[in-house]
């Protein structure tokens, strides 16, 4: 949708992922033992149980929002291909994803992802190839775009572009799964080779996804911001030949279900294991954990469906979720792993400040919004104050309030050189 509206400057958001992967590659060798821990484990080991709970709450808020905008995306898809009301379609998507996730668990994530990734890649590749060929070649396709669609910042400007870039980069920098992927390689050479292909593959696929919307802006005109977020499905139903359209719709449906599954299962597991089992019932059996996790998936799915109605666009939900995790978790996590001076109070305050700043800034923006455009304080997108205050809180509190003698865990304990 953003690609449809502004052109190639929309790739600033994807560029955050590319840079995040590259930075994790350089950080990972210093913290090789992170693969033994989850993010809440690390937060508690370094900052104490309060940090673990706050980290879990932050993760739940961010991940449930990501699942919620998959429901909305599914609603838009069903609205266009089946004529359903988008809200009804979102409810159907939520019910399907909740039932599937709660019954299948990790199988619903692991075994679907390979097929889903192939469907998505094939679908958008066919779409871009067809639209370029239909326009008379790549040169003709690019010539049909506005000059601002081909510029670096376009109509976004540097401030808005960076506000797309930062949340995505900090989200990936705080994801423990990112580090664990490096450690799954058989040796360092394999890891180095893998990251090259990982970044190249991500650049190609995400550029193709954005290009689907960008090229469609010359074919499907005059869409509103909300309608533009349906552009992939509109291309499938209005632009592509039948079999290509079906492939693209299947790819869209696959990524919606796959992402919703992952981002329902992770926060449900965090709540049950990192809060319930850790603090309430340490003697919980595996069967109890499985049952409570399934129930939690249902509760989170319903809450996500309801929360989805609070945001004007899917893009707004995505940026809110990325900022919540990136500002609430990442500075404290990196401090725990890489900075020996980080203290319990500094890390805990950083998580709390990042989470509360994101909540406050977004709520104020929604209250002051006009015609769907958030009225952020001082004209600053949430990423700027949330990240700045979280980082400053970690540094200032850690330096101003000395670390007590019993707080001996340092970055070196995680294998830093």
PDB file of C-alpha atoms in Angstrom, residues 275-283:
ATOM      1  CA  UNK A 275       4.724 -15.490  33.855  1.00  0.00           C
ATOM      2  CA  UNK A 276       2.402 -18.315  34.888  1.00  0.00           C
ATOM      3  CA  UNK A 277       4.966 -21.123  35.192  1.00  0.00           C
ATOM      4  CA  UNK A 278       7.784 -18.855  36.379  1.00  0.00           C
ATOM      5  CA  UNK A 279       5.924 -16.964  39.094  1.00  0.00           C
ATOM      6  CA  UNK A 280       2.528 -18.558  39.775  1.00  0.00           C
ATOM      7  CA  UNK A 281       2.802 -22.324  39.341  1.00  0.00           C
ATOM      8  CA  UNK A 282       6.393 -23.565  38.880  1.00  0.00           C
ATOM      9  CA  UNK A 283       5.154 -27.158  39.243  1.00  0.00           C
TER      10      UNK A 283
END
